[in-house]
Amino acid sequence: MPQFRKDTAVDDRLRDLFTAGKPVIPFLTAGYPTVSGFVDAAVAACDAGAGALEIGMPFSDPLADGPAIQYSSQIALASGITMPRVLELTSRLSARLPIPILLMGYLNPISQMGFARFARAARAAGATGTIVPDCPIDEAAEWRSASRQAGMANVFLIAPTTPDERVALIDAGSTVFSYCVSVAGVTGVRRDVSESTRRFLRRVRRVAKKPYVVGFGISQPEHVRALKLFADGFVVGSALVRILRESPKPQAAVGVGRTIGALVRAAE
Amino acid sequence: MVNKKHNPASDLGNRLAPFLPRPDRRGRFGAYGGRYVPETLIPALERLAADFEKAWKDPAFQKEYRRLMHEFAGRPTSLYFAERLSTRWRRGRIYLKREDLNHTGSHKLNNTLGQILLAVRGGKKRVIAETGAGQHGVATATVAARFGLECDVYMGKIDVERQAPNVARMKLLGARVIPVESGAQTLKDATNEAIRDWVARVDDTFYVIGSVVGPHPYPFMVRQFQRVIGEEARTQFKLQIGRLPDLLVACVGGGSNALGFFTAFMKDKSVRMLGVEAAGCGLHSGKHAASLSAGRVGILHGSAGYLLQSDDGQITVPHSISAGLDYPGVGPEHSYLKDSRRVTYTSVTDEEALAAFTALSELEGILPALESAHALAAVRKLPARLSSNQIIGVCLSGRGDKDLATVMAAAELRADAISTRSRRME
Ligand SMILES: Cc1ncc(COP(=O)(O)O)c(C=O)c1O
């Protein structure tokens, strides 16, 4: 009778994410470019002031991702990163870093492990919640109840195309905060932040009761400055993956740290 | 619902679950289907579902659709008794539903015509599509040309190479063919790329999906646009032989020609149905595209259903000699029909399909698409004892011109093998 099992509380570190300012949240694909390159980048990002860490669980068919993250997923999978390996890496980092870790990935690998089993294993590995871009709130009943029991937060996405009533629904369904995608589109580096993104975030602000972060296309301090008044946190992904792809090993983590540091200062 | 250890069949109650004329409000056929897509697309899918329902019930829409199906596409297609093939194979009297005679050479046009009429009604100026064999791409490009819409077709790089004639056709029809180099560079990757395009341009673009797959309402909508195949065939059987067939056979890639053929007969208890997947080099080789026969329930391209995947939940790369069947998933309604046992599913290998291709060409003067040759090959494999008077309807979903290079290359390989063997025997 799993529905009568008691829920587990969500990690306090995640609850406190928004108390000390506007967090910058790096996204890194697990095991990319290599296991040690990934770990070094995560540590550098944390040292540079990241508020939380998003670990990408690579999937063969990441349909919400642009070329950079697609490529990193393909490389990670080819090098033997499986779901159990992702959880191992999560364990390693959660033991070492003081910031909360969120797992971002697609529904199929999660469902194959089993919702309840995955949620428990992720929590045991030290993850605090998940972001699943191909699981809109309407399809999430089972996944949410498994997550609640395990004490894992569910962060749902809000898009510029989401009407107000749905924004309210998603805001209510997300555990601690929700995640606004800056534009209709897939992940990827974009040149600048448009007025329509600000308008969208202003609309979310009117409806949402919980905090929300903004992501997709954030890479420059100017982006953060442009959106600072309109969002509660900032996710940066493709830009970091690009740094990891283009820089030789020792410089890569330094580059990630430097980028995060600049964004953190812009968010202050 | 999609847990590995959970048997979805048990959700469906009795062995013979009822035929579902439509999915439930959440877009599900039993445990399958749904809308597993990025949030950006949800409002567009809700609108599309409402627009489709409205159009489908609108006599003006139906009239325009039927008129174009007749005057532009050349429907109804004929039901043809393949007498010499029946005599040779002795599996029963084989009737072919000639979708190869439909405009552009396959059943795909029935669906693209319907969807693009909807796109035009909705004021969209641009359509996109994914394609494997190129048949759906050609059918989309054709109707887009007819209505003056911009058309971009995503196609895996490998398919661009092996289906060159269709690439040329699409270009002549004014479409842009975008080779997809990510992943396995075939149909599943083209579908990913089309979905990504749609996420970015959902406001001005209509995504024309080519089979009964994807998020709700696509599986239902595409089936409705294809059901004309079976509706015609049912009338033709009654008219031409005075009774319904005993068995219907169709190939299953995503499953649109099969559902189009089967749907009108669902309530006819005496009519059995056989869906035929691609067994590639054999189910045990690991190189096949038989999602229903050898896959596990999971989520791909917006819906839950059977699919080919690793233990870790990564989608595996399918194989079939036929590009149109080379897909790791299958429509949710087929997943439901498999569990409910209303339809039986089987698979045939590349070799068996090639042999059926040759047989139909030589005995009936019809070059079938390699996809359709799979349906024929399954008839050849039926037990002979059923023979003589049984009436078998086969959906000949398309014509084989696009496959000539593939078939000739396979024939050369075989000829080489034979001559090597005979040389060894000398
Ligand atoms: C002639 C033909 N038959 C069958 C198929 C398979 O699709 P479906 O299973 O949706 O009918 C294709 C796909 O490209 C095709 O071109």
mmCIF file of C-alpha atoms in Angstrom, chain A residues 58-65 70 74 77 81-84 107-109 111-112 114-115 117 133-136 138-139 142 157-159 161-163 166 170 181 184-186, chain B residues 1-5 26 28 34-43 46 182-183 188-189 192-193 195-196 199-200 202 296-301 307 309 311-315:
data_model
loop_
_atom_site.group_PDB
_atom_site.id
_atom_site.type_symbol
_atom_site.label_atom_id
_atom_site.label_comp_id
_atom_site.label_asym_id
_atom_site.label_seq_id
_atom_site.Cartn_x
_atom_site.Cartn_y
_atom_site.Cartn_z
ATOM 1 C CA PRO A 58 22.773 11.353 -20.018
ATOM 2 C CA PHE A 59 20.032 9.951 -22.264
ATOM 3 C CA SER A 60 20.269 8.647 -25.813
ATOM 4 C CA ASP A 61 17.436 10.875 -27.070
ATOM 5 C CA PRO A 62 17.490 14.190 -25.205
ATOM 6 C CA LEU A 63 14.761 16.010 -27.096
ATOM 7 C CA ALA A 64 14.784 19.137 -24.941
ATOM 8 C CA ASP A 65 18.498 19.688 -25.494
ATOM 9 C CA GLN A 70 23.321 16.330 -26.845
ATOM 10 C CA GLN A 74 26.552 11.025 -26.291
ATOM 11 C CA LEU A 77 27.106 7.332 -22.630
ATOM 12 C CA ILE A 81 28.077 6.376 -17.820
ATOM 13 C CA THR A 82 24.964 4.446 -16.769
ATOM 14 C CA MET A 83 22.260 5.415 -14.288
ATOM 15 C CA PRO A 84 23.990 3.548 -11.429
ATOM 16 C CA LEU A 107 11.794 9.962 -17.867
ATOM 17 C CA ASN A 108 12.585 6.706 -19.648
ATOM 18 C CA PRO A 109 15.795 5.753 -17.818
ATOM 19 C CA SER A 111 11.049 4.622 -15.292
ATOM 20 C CA GLN A 112 13.161 1.630 -16.264
ATOM 21 C CA GLY A 114 11.388 2.111 -11.342
ATOM 22 C CA PHE A 115 10.128 5.435 -9.996
ATOM 23 C CA ARG A 117 13.513 2.675 -6.556
ATOM 24 C CA PRO A 133 11.971 18.041 -18.942
ATOM 25 C CA ASP A 134 9.835 15.438 -20.713
ATOM 26 C CA CYS A 135 7.547 14.949 -17.732
ATOM 27 C CA PRO A 136 5.027 17.800 -17.689
ATOM 28 C CA ASP A 138 -0.067 16.403 -16.150
ATOM 29 C CA GLU A 139 1.885 13.148 -16.507
ATOM 30 C CA GLU A 142 3.080 8.618 -10.090
ATOM 31 C CA LEU A 157 9.329 23.642 -15.963
ATOM 32 C CA ILE A 158 7.331 26.706 -16.970
ATOM 33 C CA ALA A 159 7.562 27.884 -20.598
ATOM 34 C CA THR A 161 3.851 29.401 -23.917
ATOM 35 C CA THR A 162 2.406 28.286 -20.554
ATOM 36 C CA PRO A 163 -0.866 30.131 -19.830
ATOM 37 C CA ARG A 166 -1.000 26.379 -15.827
ATOM 38 C CA ILE A 170 3.015 24.112 -11.965
ATOM 39 C CA VAL A 181 12.758 28.285 -19.649
ATOM 40 C CA ALA A 184 10.502 28.537 -26.482
ATOM 41 C CA GLY A 185 13.332 26.298 -27.604
ATOM 42 C CA VAL A 186 15.901 23.743 -26.539
ATOM 43 C CA MET B 1 2.947 2.549 -15.114
ATOM 44 C CA VAL B 2 6.084 1.921 -17.043
ATOM 45 C CA ASN B 3 8.064 0.167 -14.382
ATOM 46 C CA LYS B 4 10.027 -2.779 -15.694
ATOM 47 C CA LYS B 5 8.664 -5.253 -13.201
ATOM 48 C CA ARG B 26 -5.472 12.046 -21.022
ATOM 49 C CA ARG B 28 -4.226 7.101 -23.355
ATOM 50 C CA GLY B 34 0.052 10.326 -23.023
ATOM 51 C CA ARG B 35 1.972 13.538 -23.539
ATOM 52 C CA TYR B 36 5.571 13.244 -22.408
ATOM 53 C CA VAL B 37 6.938 16.384 -24.017
ATOM 54 C CA PRO B 38 8.548 19.627 -22.902
ATOM 55 C CA GLU B 39 6.141 22.060 -21.259
ATOM 56 C CA THR B 40 6.522 24.482 -24.191
ATOM 57 C CA LEU B 41 4.494 22.140 -26.393
ATOM 58 C CA ILE B 42 1.641 21.312 -24.031
ATOM 59 C CA PRO B 43 -0.575 24.293 -24.870
ATOM 60 C CA GLU B 46 -4.133 20.917 -26.267
ATOM 61 C CA SER B 182 22.978 13.296 -34.272
ATOM 62 C CA GLY B 183 22.562 9.903 -32.617
ATOM 63 C CA LYS B 188 14.357 8.303 -34.303
ATOM 64 C CA ASP B 189 16.972 11.031 -34.511
ATOM 65 C CA ASN B 192 14.056 14.215 -32.075
ATOM 66 C CA GLU B 193 15.220 16.995 -34.340
ATOM 67 C CA ILE B 195 10.429 17.944 -32.063
ATOM 68 C CA ARG B 196 13.283 20.331 -31.184
ATOM 69 C CA VAL B 199 9.635 23.522 -29.559
ATOM 70 C CA ALA B 200 11.465 26.539 -30.941
ATOM 71 C CA VAL B 202 5.612 26.295 -32.091
ATOM 72 C CA ARG B 296 9.868 -3.363 -23.211
ATOM 73 C CA VAL B 297 7.413 -0.676 -22.164
ATOM 74 C CA GLY B 298 8.949 2.777 -21.862
ATOM 75 C CA ILE B 299 8.647 6.381 -23.022
ATOM 76 C CA LEU B 300 9.873 7.827 -26.298
ATOM 77 C CA HIS B 301 8.875 10.798 -28.461
ATOM 78 C CA LEU B 307 10.219 0.184 -27.373
ATOM 79 C CA GLN B 309 15.997 -0.144 -25.137
ATOM 80 C CA ASP B 311 18.529 -2.369 -19.385
ATOM 81 C CA ASP B 312 19.598 1.149 -18.470
ATOM 82 C CA GLY B 313 16.686 2.704 -20.374
ATOM 83 C CA GLN B 314 18.736 4.032 -23.282
ATOM 84 C CA ILE B 315 17.006 3.692 -26.637
#
